[in-house]
Coordinates of C-alpha atoms and ligand atoms in Angstrom, one line a residue:
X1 CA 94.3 122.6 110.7
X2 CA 93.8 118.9 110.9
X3 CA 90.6 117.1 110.8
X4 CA 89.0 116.0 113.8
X5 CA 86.9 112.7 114.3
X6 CA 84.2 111.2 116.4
X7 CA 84.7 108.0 116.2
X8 CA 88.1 107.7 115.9
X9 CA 91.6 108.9 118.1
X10 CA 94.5 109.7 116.7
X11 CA 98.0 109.4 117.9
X12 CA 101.0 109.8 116.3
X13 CA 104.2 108.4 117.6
X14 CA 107.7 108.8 115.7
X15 CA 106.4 107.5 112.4
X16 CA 103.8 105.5 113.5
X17 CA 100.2 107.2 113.0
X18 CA 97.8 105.0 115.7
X19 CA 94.4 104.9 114.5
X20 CA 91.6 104.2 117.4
X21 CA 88.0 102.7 116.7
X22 CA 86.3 104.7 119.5
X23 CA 82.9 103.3 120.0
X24 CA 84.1 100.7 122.9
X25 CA 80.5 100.8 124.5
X26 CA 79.7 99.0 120.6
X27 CA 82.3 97.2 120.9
X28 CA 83.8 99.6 117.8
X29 CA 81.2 98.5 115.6
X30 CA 82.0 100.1 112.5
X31 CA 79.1 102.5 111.6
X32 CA 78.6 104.2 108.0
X33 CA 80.5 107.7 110.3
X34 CA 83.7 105.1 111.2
X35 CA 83.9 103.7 107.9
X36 CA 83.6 107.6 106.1
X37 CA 86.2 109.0 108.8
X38 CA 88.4 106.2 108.7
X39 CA 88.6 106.5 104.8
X40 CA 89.3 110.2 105.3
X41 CA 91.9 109.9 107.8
X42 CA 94.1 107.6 105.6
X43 CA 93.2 110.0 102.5
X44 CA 94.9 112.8 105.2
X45 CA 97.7 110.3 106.3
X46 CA 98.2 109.6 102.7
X47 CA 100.1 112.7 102.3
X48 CA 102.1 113.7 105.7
X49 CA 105.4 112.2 104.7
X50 CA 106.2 112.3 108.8
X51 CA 103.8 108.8 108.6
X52 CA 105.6 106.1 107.5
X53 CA 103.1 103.3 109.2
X54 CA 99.5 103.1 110.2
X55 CA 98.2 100.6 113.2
X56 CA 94.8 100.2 113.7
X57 CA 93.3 99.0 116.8
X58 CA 90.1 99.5 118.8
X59 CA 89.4 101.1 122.1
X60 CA 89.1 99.5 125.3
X61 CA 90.2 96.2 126.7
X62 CA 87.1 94.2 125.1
X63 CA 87.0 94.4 121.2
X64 CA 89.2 95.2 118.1
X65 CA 86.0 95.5 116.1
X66 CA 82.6 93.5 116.7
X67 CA 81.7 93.8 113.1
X68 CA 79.7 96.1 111.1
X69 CA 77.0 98.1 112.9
X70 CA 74.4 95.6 112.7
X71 CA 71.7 98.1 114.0
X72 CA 72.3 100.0 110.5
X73 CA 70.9 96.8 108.5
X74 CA 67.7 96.7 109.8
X75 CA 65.0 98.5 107.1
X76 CA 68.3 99.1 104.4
X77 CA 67.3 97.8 100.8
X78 CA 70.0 95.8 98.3
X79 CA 70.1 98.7 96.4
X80 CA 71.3 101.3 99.8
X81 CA 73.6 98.5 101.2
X82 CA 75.6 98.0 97.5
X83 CA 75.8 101.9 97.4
X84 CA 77.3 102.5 101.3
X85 CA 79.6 99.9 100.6
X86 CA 80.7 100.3 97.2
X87 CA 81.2 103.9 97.6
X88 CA 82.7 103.9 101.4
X89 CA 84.9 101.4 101.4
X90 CA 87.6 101.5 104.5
X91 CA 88.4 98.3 103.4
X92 CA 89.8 99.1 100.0
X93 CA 91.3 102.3 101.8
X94 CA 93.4 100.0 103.3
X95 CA 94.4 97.8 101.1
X96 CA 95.4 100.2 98.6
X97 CA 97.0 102.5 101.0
X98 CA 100.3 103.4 99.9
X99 CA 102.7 103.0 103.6
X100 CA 102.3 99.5 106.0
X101 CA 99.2 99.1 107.8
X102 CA 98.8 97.1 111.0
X103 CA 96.3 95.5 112.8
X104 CA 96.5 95.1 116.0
X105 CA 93.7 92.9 117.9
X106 CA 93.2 93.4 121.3
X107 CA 90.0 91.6 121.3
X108 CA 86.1 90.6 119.3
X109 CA 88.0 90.8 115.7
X110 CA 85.1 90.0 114.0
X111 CA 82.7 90.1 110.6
X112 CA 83.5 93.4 109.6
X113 CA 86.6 93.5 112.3
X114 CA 87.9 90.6 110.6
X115 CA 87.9 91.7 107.1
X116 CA 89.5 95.5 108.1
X117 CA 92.2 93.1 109.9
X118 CA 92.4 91.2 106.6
X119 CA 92.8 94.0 104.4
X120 CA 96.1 95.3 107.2
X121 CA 99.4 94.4 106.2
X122 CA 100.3 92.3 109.0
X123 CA 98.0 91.4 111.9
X124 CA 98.8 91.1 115.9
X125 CA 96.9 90.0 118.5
X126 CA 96.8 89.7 122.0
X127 CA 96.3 86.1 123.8
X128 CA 92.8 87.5 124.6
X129 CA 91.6 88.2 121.4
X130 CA 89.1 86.2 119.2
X131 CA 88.3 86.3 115.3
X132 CA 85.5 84.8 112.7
X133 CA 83.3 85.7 110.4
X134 CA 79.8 85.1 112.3
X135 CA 77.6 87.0 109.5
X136 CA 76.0 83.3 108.2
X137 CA 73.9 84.1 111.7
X138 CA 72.4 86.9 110.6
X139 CA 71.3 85.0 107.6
X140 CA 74.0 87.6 105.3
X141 CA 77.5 86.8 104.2
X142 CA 81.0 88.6 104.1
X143 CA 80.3 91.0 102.3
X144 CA 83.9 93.2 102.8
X145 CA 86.4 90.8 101.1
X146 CA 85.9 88.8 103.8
X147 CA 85.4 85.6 101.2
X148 CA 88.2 86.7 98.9
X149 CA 91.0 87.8 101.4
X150 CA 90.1 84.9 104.4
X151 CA 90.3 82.5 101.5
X152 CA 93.7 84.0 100.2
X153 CA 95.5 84.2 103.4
X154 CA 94.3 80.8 105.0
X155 CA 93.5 78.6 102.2
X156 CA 89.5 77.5 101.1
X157 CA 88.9 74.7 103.4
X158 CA 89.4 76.8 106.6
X159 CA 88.1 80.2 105.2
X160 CA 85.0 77.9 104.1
X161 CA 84.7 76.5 107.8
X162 CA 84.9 79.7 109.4
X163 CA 81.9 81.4 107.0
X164 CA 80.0 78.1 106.7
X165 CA 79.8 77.4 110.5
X166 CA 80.0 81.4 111.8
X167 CA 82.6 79.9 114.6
X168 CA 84.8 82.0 116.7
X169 CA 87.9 80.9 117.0
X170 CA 90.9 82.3 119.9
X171 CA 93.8 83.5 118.9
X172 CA 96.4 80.8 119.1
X173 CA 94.2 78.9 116.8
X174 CA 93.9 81.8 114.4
X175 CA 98.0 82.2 114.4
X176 CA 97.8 78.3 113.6
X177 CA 95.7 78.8 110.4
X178 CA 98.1 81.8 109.4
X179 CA 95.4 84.8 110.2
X180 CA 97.6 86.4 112.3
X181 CA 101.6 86.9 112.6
X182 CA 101.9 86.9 116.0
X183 CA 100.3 86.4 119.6
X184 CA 101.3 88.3 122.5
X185 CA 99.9 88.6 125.9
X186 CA 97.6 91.3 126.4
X187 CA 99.9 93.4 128.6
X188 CA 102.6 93.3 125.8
X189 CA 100.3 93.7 122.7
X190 CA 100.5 98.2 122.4
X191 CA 104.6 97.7 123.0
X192 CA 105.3 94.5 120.6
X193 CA 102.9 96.4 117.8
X194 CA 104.9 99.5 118.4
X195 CA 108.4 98.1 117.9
X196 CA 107.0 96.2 114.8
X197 CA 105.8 99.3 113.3
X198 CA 108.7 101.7 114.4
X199 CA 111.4 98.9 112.7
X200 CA 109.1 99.1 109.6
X201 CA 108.9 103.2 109.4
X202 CA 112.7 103.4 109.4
X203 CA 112.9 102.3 106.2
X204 CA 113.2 103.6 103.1
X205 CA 108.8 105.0 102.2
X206 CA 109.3 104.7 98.9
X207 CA 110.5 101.0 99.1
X208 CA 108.0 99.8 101.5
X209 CA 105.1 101.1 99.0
X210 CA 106.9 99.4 96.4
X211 CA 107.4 96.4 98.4
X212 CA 103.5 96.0 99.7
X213 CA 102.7 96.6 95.9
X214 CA 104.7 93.8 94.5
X215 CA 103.6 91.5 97.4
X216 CA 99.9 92.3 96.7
X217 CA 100.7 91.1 93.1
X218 CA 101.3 87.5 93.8
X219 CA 97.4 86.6 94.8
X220 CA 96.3 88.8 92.2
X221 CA 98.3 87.9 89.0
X222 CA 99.6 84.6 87.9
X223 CA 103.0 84.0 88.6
X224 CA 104.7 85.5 84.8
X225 CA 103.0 88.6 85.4
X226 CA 103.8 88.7 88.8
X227 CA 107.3 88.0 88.1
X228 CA 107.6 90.6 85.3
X229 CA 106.0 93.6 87.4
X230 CA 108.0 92.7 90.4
X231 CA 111.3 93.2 88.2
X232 CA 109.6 96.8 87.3
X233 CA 108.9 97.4 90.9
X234 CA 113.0 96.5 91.6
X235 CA 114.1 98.8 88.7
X236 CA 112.0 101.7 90.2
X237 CA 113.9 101.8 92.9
X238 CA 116.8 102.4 91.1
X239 CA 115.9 105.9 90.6
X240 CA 115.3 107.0 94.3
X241 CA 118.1 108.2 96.3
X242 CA 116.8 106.1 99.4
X243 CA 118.5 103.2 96.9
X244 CA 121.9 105.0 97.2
X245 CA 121.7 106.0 100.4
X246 CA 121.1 102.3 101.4
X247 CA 123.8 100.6 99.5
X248 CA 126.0 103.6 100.6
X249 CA 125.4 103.3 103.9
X250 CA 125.7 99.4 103.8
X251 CA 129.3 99.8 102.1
X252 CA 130.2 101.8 104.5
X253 CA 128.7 100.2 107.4
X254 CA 126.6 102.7 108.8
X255 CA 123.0 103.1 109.3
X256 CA 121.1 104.4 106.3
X257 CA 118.7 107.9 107.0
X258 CA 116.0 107.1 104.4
X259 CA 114.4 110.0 103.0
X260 CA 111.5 109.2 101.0
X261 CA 113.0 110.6 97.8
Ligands
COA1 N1 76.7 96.1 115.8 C1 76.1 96.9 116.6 N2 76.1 96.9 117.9 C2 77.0 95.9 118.4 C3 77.7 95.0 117.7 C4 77.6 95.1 116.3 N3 78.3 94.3 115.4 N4 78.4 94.2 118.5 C5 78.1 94.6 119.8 N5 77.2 95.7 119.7 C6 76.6 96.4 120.9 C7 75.6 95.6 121.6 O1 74.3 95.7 120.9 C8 75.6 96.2 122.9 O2 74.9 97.5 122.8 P1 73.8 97.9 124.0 O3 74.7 98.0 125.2 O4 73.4 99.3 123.5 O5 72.8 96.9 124.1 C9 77.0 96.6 123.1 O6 77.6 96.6 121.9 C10 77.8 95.5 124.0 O7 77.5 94.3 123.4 P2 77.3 92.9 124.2 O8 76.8 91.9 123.3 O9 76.5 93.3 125.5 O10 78.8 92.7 124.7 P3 79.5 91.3 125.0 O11 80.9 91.6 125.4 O12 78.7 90.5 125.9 O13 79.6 90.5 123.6 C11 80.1 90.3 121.2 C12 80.4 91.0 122.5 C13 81.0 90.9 120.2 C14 80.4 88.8 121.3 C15 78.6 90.5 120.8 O14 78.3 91.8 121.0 C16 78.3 90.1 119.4 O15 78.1 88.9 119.1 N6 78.2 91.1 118.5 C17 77.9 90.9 117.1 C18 79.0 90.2 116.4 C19 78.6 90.0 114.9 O16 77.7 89.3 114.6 N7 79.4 90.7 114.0 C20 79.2 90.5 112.6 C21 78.3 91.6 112.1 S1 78.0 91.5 110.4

């Protein structure tokens, strides 16, 4: 029987598994119970090969994520704050996860928001929605890749702004620096996310894993290892049948029916 959550909904929709932060009187604050059910429902999602792509968003019309819980800080020593996020990490969850994840922002995207939006795949956000990295405030830092993976995907001179001055910048400015793929407005955000994510399930599962892998590579390697993995990734798929199913079906201009094998 699957798992239920209390911080979290679940919806699944063809192939897309939506994931719900469901604490929208916190503004989906992401407590040590979001961050341990989250982690488990992608561990569960993992394995049901009628999932091709995970979204993420947050519940009600006011925030994506507000950031980690900051009400769980107060009284926690170095020692307890290394250990729940070392050892609970949604973040790395994500990251690692083995289908597409997406982000999509239908508001406050920030601190911890920002950097479970920065681990996603691809991120989209509605015309209402706002992003940063606001822990300087607090007199704490990023402290969930949010210096690493800001830095990677926008460059160091506007990740640096953004930690340095705790601003909160809209979302047309945040699609300027390359934070997010795409801006829609709010009305159109669930339906835009959807057809992004349905277009991307229909694919072949084992060449999107391979494909997120080999992308992941090129800020993590330097370019000859990159290069040489990337030609291992290519020559895995030579194995799968999705491979001949797709060149089949291109040759004789039809649409391929992947099936993960
Ligand atoms: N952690 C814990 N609780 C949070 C939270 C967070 N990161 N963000 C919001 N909340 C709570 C508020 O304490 C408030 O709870 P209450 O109703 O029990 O008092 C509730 O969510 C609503 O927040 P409120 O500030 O009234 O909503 P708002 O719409 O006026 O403002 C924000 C929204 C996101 C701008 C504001 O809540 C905020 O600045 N949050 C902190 C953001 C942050 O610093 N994140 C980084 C954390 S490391």
């Amino acid at each position: 029987m699957p798992q239920t959550y209390e911080t979290l909904l679940l919806e699944k929709r063809d192939r897309v598994a939506l994931i719900t932060i469901n604490r929208p009187d916190k503004r989906n604050a992401l407590n040590i119970k979001t961050r341990e059910e989250g982690a488990a429902l992608l561990d569960e999602l993992r394995n049901d090969a009628s999932v091709g792509v995970v979204v993420f968003t947050g519940a009600g019309d006011k925030a994506f994520i507000a950031g980690a819980d900051i009400g769980e800080f107060a009284g926690r020593t170095s020692i307890t704050q290394r250990d729940v996020m070392m050892s609970r990490s949604l973040f790395t969850a994500i990251d690692g996860f083995p289908k597409p994840v997406i982000a999509m922002v239908n508001g406050y995207c920030l601190g911890g928001g920002c950097e479970l939006a920065l681990a996603c795949d691809i991120r989209i956000a509605s015309e209402t929605a706002s992003f940063g990295q606001p822990e300087i405030n607090l007199g704490i830092i990023p402290g969930g890749g949010g210096t690493q993976r800001l830095t990677r995907l926008v460059g160091e001179g506007k990740a640096m702004e953004l930690i340095l001055t705790g601003e909160i910048i809209d979302a047309q400015t945040a699609f300027g620096i390359g934070l997010v793929n795409h801006v829609v407005p709010a009305d159109q955000l669930e339906a835009r996310t959807m057809e992004i994510a349905k277009r991307i399930s229909e694919k072949s599962p084992i060449a999107l894993q391979l494909a997120k892998e080999a992308v992941k590579l090129a800020s993590r390697s330097n370019l000859d290892e990159g290069l040489r993995r990337e030609v291992d990734l290519f020559a895995l798929c030579f194995s799968t049948e999705d491979k001949d199913e797709g060149v089949s079906a291109f040759l004789e201009k039809r649409k391929p029916a992947f099936k993960g094998r």
